[in-house]
Amino acid sequence: VQLQASGGGLVQAGGSLRVSCAGPPHSYNNYNMGWFRQAPGKERDFVAGINWSGTRTSYADSVKGRFTVSRDNAKKLMYLQMNSLKPDDTAVYYCAAQFVSDWGSVVSRAWSDNNHWGQGTLVTVSS
């Protein structure tokens, strides 16, 4: 199952952008969801996560206070609202889904724990 990320683009430093993620198409409420990003020449890192019900979120220290993750289970969509963008935020942003084995769990920050992911959407922040 492939997820579909969209909404990337070019934005000036200090600006805002919202990226979206569609899917998984089946049993959507059974997944914790996360955003990861990979900058050129760097490893893929965790950005933000949200549990299956949308009641618990987590963020990387580098984006805390600037990014907000949310989800709409009825529409099977997840969002990442990015404010006060910096050139260091330039990366390909990937959304990923982790099947819930424990209803009290939070999103794992390890890419290897993801069950499904998409091709990513490029976000470029100019200085």
PDB file of C-alpha atoms in Angstrom:
ATOM      1  CA  VAL A   1       0.000   0.000   0.000  1.00  0.00           C
ATOM      2  CA  GLN A   2       1.494   3.318  -1.031  1.00  0.00           C
ATOM      3  CA  LEU A   3       0.611   6.578   0.616  1.00  0.00           C
ATOM      4  CA  GLN A   4       0.366   9.800  -1.379  1.00  0.00           C
ATOM      5  CA  ALA A   5       2.038  12.957  -0.068  1.00  0.00           C
ATOM      6  CA  SER A   6       1.291  16.281  -1.725  1.00  0.00           C
ATOM      7  CA  GLY A   7       1.500  20.021  -1.207  1.00  0.00           C
ATOM      8  CA  GLY A   8       5.242  20.573  -1.348  1.00  0.00           C
ATOM      9  CA  GLY A   9       6.765  23.528  -3.117  1.00  0.00           C
ATOM     10  CA  LEU A  10       9.060  26.530  -2.908  1.00  0.00           C
ATOM     11  CA  VAL A  11       8.593  28.990  -0.061  1.00  0.00           C
ATOM     12  CA  GLN A  12      10.657  31.821   1.363  1.00  0.00           C
ATOM     13  CA  ALA A  13      12.192  31.618   4.801  1.00  0.00           C
ATOM     14  CA  GLY A  14       9.662  32.630   7.424  1.00  0.00           C
ATOM     15  CA  GLY A  15       6.771  31.458   5.289  1.00  0.00           C
ATOM     16  CA  SER A  16       4.255  28.664   5.746  1.00  0.00           C
ATOM     17  CA  LEU A  17       3.246  25.563   3.868  1.00  0.00           C
ATOM     18  CA  ARG A  18       0.878  22.671   4.489  1.00  0.00           C
ATOM     19  CA  VAL A  19       1.556  19.206   3.148  1.00  0.00           C
ATOM     20  CA  SER A  20      -1.016  16.446   3.054  1.00  0.00           C
ATOM     21  CA  CYS A  21      -0.969  12.668   3.035  1.00  0.00           C
ATOM     22  CA  ALA A  22      -3.683  10.390   1.696  1.00  0.00           C
ATOM     23  CA  GLY A  23      -4.084   6.829   2.904  1.00  0.00           C
ATOM     24  CA  PRO A  24      -3.782   4.013   3.746  1.00  0.00           C
ATOM     25  CA  PRO A  25      -7.094   3.380   1.991  1.00  0.00           C
ATOM     26  CA  HIS A  26      -8.157   0.504   4.284  1.00  0.00           C
ATOM     27  CA  SER A  27      -8.386   0.282   8.064  1.00  0.00           C
ATOM     28  CA  TYR A  28      -7.121   3.853   8.332  1.00  0.00           C
ATOM     29  CA  ASN A  29      -8.049   4.103  12.021  1.00  0.00           C
ATOM     30  CA  ASN A  30      -5.743   1.164  12.766  1.00  0.00           C
ATOM     31  CA  TYR A  31      -2.611   3.169  11.984  1.00  0.00           C
ATOM     32  CA  ASN A  32      -0.439   5.621  13.827  1.00  0.00           C
ATOM     33  CA  MET A  33       0.910   8.077  11.267  1.00  0.00           C
ATOM     34  CA  GLY A  34       4.129   9.998  10.923  1.00  0.00           C
ATOM     35  CA  TRP A  35       6.065  12.503   8.855  1.00  0.00           C
ATOM     36  CA  PHE A  36       9.730  11.989   8.075  1.00  0.00           C
ATOM     37  CA  ARG A  37      12.101  14.035   5.960  1.00  0.00           C
ATOM     38  CA  GLN A  38      15.345  13.575   4.112  1.00  0.00           C
ATOM     39  CA  ALA A  39      17.580  16.451   3.127  1.00  0.00           C
ATOM     40  CA  PRO A  40      20.185  16.053   0.366  1.00  0.00           C
ATOM     41  CA  GLY A  41      23.123  13.997   1.596  1.00  0.00           C
ATOM     42  CA  LYS A  42      21.514  13.309   4.960  1.00  0.00           C
ATOM     43  CA  GLU A  43      19.656  10.458   6.614  1.00  0.00           C
ATOM     44  CA  ARG A  44      15.885  10.265   6.792  1.00  0.00           C
ATOM     45  CA  ASP A  45      14.710  11.714  10.097  1.00  0.00           C
ATOM     46  CA  PHE A  46      11.508  11.732  12.097  1.00  0.00           C
ATOM     47  CA  VAL A  47       9.601  15.037  11.994  1.00  0.00           C
ATOM     48  CA  ALA A  48       6.197  14.540  13.611  1.00  0.00           C
ATOM     49  CA  GLY A  49       3.749  11.810  14.522  1.00  0.00           C
ATOM     50  CA  ILE A  50       0.142  11.378  15.512  1.00  0.00           C
ATOM     51  CA  ASN A  51      -1.581   8.390  17.033  1.00  0.00           C
ATOM     52  CA  TRP A  52      -4.525   6.547  15.507  1.00  0.00           C
ATOM     53  CA  SER A  53      -7.157   8.675  17.261  1.00  0.00           C
ATOM     54  CA  GLY A  54      -5.416  12.006  16.806  1.00  0.00           C
ATOM     55  CA  THR A  55      -5.188  12.553  20.545  1.00  0.00           C
ATOM     56  CA  ARG A  56      -1.428  12.256  20.935  1.00  0.00           C
ATOM     57  CA  THR A  57       1.243  14.001  18.888  1.00  0.00           C
ATOM     58  CA  SER A  58       5.018  14.106  18.996  1.00  0.00           C
ATOM     59  CA  TYR A  59       7.638  16.275  17.307  1.00  0.00           C
ATOM     60  CA  ALA A  60      11.325  16.436  16.633  1.00  0.00           C
ATOM     61  CA  ASP A  61      12.994  19.135  18.705  1.00  0.00           C
ATOM     62  CA  SER A  62      13.982  20.979  15.533  1.00  0.00           C
ATOM     63  CA  VAL A  63      10.345  21.604  14.515  1.00  0.00           C
ATOM     64  CA  LYS A  64       8.597  21.820  17.879  1.00  0.00           C
ATOM     65  CA  GLY A  65       6.553  24.999  18.132  1.00  0.00           C
ATOM     66  CA  ARG A  66       6.655  25.588  14.366  1.00  0.00           C
ATOM     67  CA  PHE A  67       5.030  22.474  12.882  1.00  0.00           C
ATOM     68  CA  THR A  68       1.640  20.968  13.675  1.00  0.00           C
ATOM     69  CA  VAL A  69       0.509  17.489  12.679  1.00  0.00           C
ATOM     70  CA  SER A  70      -3.178  16.591  12.424  1.00  0.00           C
ATOM     71  CA  ARG A  71      -5.397  13.971  10.843  1.00  0.00           C
ATOM     72  CA  ASP A  72      -8.963  13.590   9.589  1.00  0.00           C
ATOM     73  CA  ASN A  73      -9.950   9.942   9.974  1.00  0.00           C
ATOM     74  CA  ALA A  74     -13.203  10.405   8.069  1.00  0.00           C
ATOM     75  CA  LYS A  75     -11.286  11.620   5.003  1.00  0.00           C
ATOM     76  CA  LYS A  76      -8.251   9.360   5.604  1.00  0.00           C
ATOM     77  CA  LEU A  77      -5.963  12.370   5.440  1.00  0.00           C
ATOM     78  CA  MET A  78      -3.033  13.574   7.528  1.00  0.00           C
ATOM     79  CA  TYR A  79      -1.604  17.087   7.455  1.00  0.00           C
ATOM     80  CA  LEU A  80       1.589  18.822   8.446  1.00  0.00           C
ATOM     81  CA  GLN A  81       1.242  22.566   8.885  1.00  0.00           C
ATOM     82  CA  MET A  82       4.680  24.148   8.699  1.00  0.00           C
ATOM     83  CA  ASN A  83       5.178  27.718   9.911  1.00  0.00           C
ATOM     84  CA  SER A  84       8.269  29.894  10.316  1.00  0.00           C
ATOM     85  CA  LEU A  85      10.072  27.774   7.774  1.00  0.00           C
ATOM     86  CA  LYS A  86      13.849  27.826   7.635  1.00  0.00           C
ATOM     87  CA  PRO A  87      16.273  26.847   4.863  1.00  0.00           C
ATOM     88  CA  ASP A  88      17.265  23.863   7.037  1.00  0.00           C
ATOM     89  CA  ASP A  89      13.711  22.540   6.589  1.00  0.00           C
ATOM     90  CA  THR A  90      14.441  21.924   2.909  1.00  0.00           C
ATOM     91  CA  ALA A  91      13.918  18.208   2.288  1.00  0.00           C
ATOM     92  CA  VAL A  92      11.730  15.573   0.747  1.00  0.00           C
ATOM     93  CA  TYR A  93       8.891  14.962   3.186  1.00  0.00           C
ATOM     94  CA  TYR A  94       7.540  11.434   3.477  1.00  0.00           C
ATOM     95  CA  CYS A  95       4.403  10.270   5.216  1.00  0.00           C
ATOM     96  CA  ALA A  96       4.269   6.830   6.749  1.00  0.00           C
ATOM     97  CA  ALA A  97       1.857   4.525   8.528  1.00  0.00           C
ATOM     98  CA  GLN A  98       2.520   2.180  11.443  1.00  0.00           C
ATOM     99  CA  PHE A  99      -0.016  -0.539  12.226  1.00  0.00           C
ATOM    100  CA  VAL A 100      -1.280  -0.250  15.772  1.00  0.00           C
ATOM    101  CA  SER A 101      -0.478  -3.263  17.937  1.00  0.00           C
ATOM    102  CA  ASP A 102      -1.059  -1.403  21.190  1.00  0.00           C
ATOM    103  CA  TRP A 103      -3.895   1.133  21.270  1.00  0.00           C
ATOM    104  CA  GLY A 104      -1.948   3.221  23.750  1.00  0.00           C
ATOM    105  CA  SER A 105       1.152   3.417  21.606  1.00  0.00           C
ATOM    106  CA  VAL A 106       2.653   6.518  20.042  1.00  0.00           C
ATOM    107  CA  VAL A 107       4.372   6.834  16.710  1.00  0.00           C
ATOM    108  CA  SER A 108       7.776   5.217  16.520  1.00  0.00           C
ATOM    109  CA  ARG A 109      10.556   7.532  15.366  1.00  0.00           C
ATOM    110  CA  ALA A 110      12.325   4.708  13.560  1.00  0.00           C
ATOM    111  CA  TRP A 111      11.761   4.564   9.816  1.00  0.00           C
ATOM    112  CA  SER A 112      12.136   0.788   9.923  1.00  0.00           C
ATOM    113  CA  ASP A 113       8.968   0.514  12.041  1.00  0.00           C
ATOM    114  CA  ASN A 114       6.782   1.865   9.253  1.00  0.00           C
ATOM    115  CA  ASN A 115       4.491  -0.540   7.410  1.00  0.00           C
ATOM    116  CA  HIS A 116       3.536   1.752   4.521  1.00  0.00           C
ATOM    117  CA  TRP A 117       4.936   4.953   3.037  1.00  0.00           C
ATOM    118  CA  GLY A 118       4.748   7.164  -0.013  1.00  0.00           C
ATOM    119  CA  GLN A 119       7.140   8.694  -2.523  1.00  0.00           C
ATOM    120  CA  GLY A 120       7.426  12.007  -0.739  1.00  0.00           C
ATOM    121  CA  THR A 121       6.911  15.640  -1.614  1.00  0.00           C
ATOM    122  CA  LEU A 122       9.721  18.187  -1.965  1.00  0.00           C
ATOM    123  CA  VAL A 123       9.753  21.267   0.238  1.00  0.00           C
ATOM    124  CA  THR A 124      12.308  23.930  -0.634  1.00  0.00           C
ATOM    125  CA  VAL A 125      12.834  26.926   1.629  1.00  0.00           C
ATOM    126  CA  SER A 126      14.813  29.777   0.129  1.00  0.00           C
ATOM    127  CA  SER A 127      16.810  32.229   2.240  1.00  0.00           C
TER     128      SER A 127
END
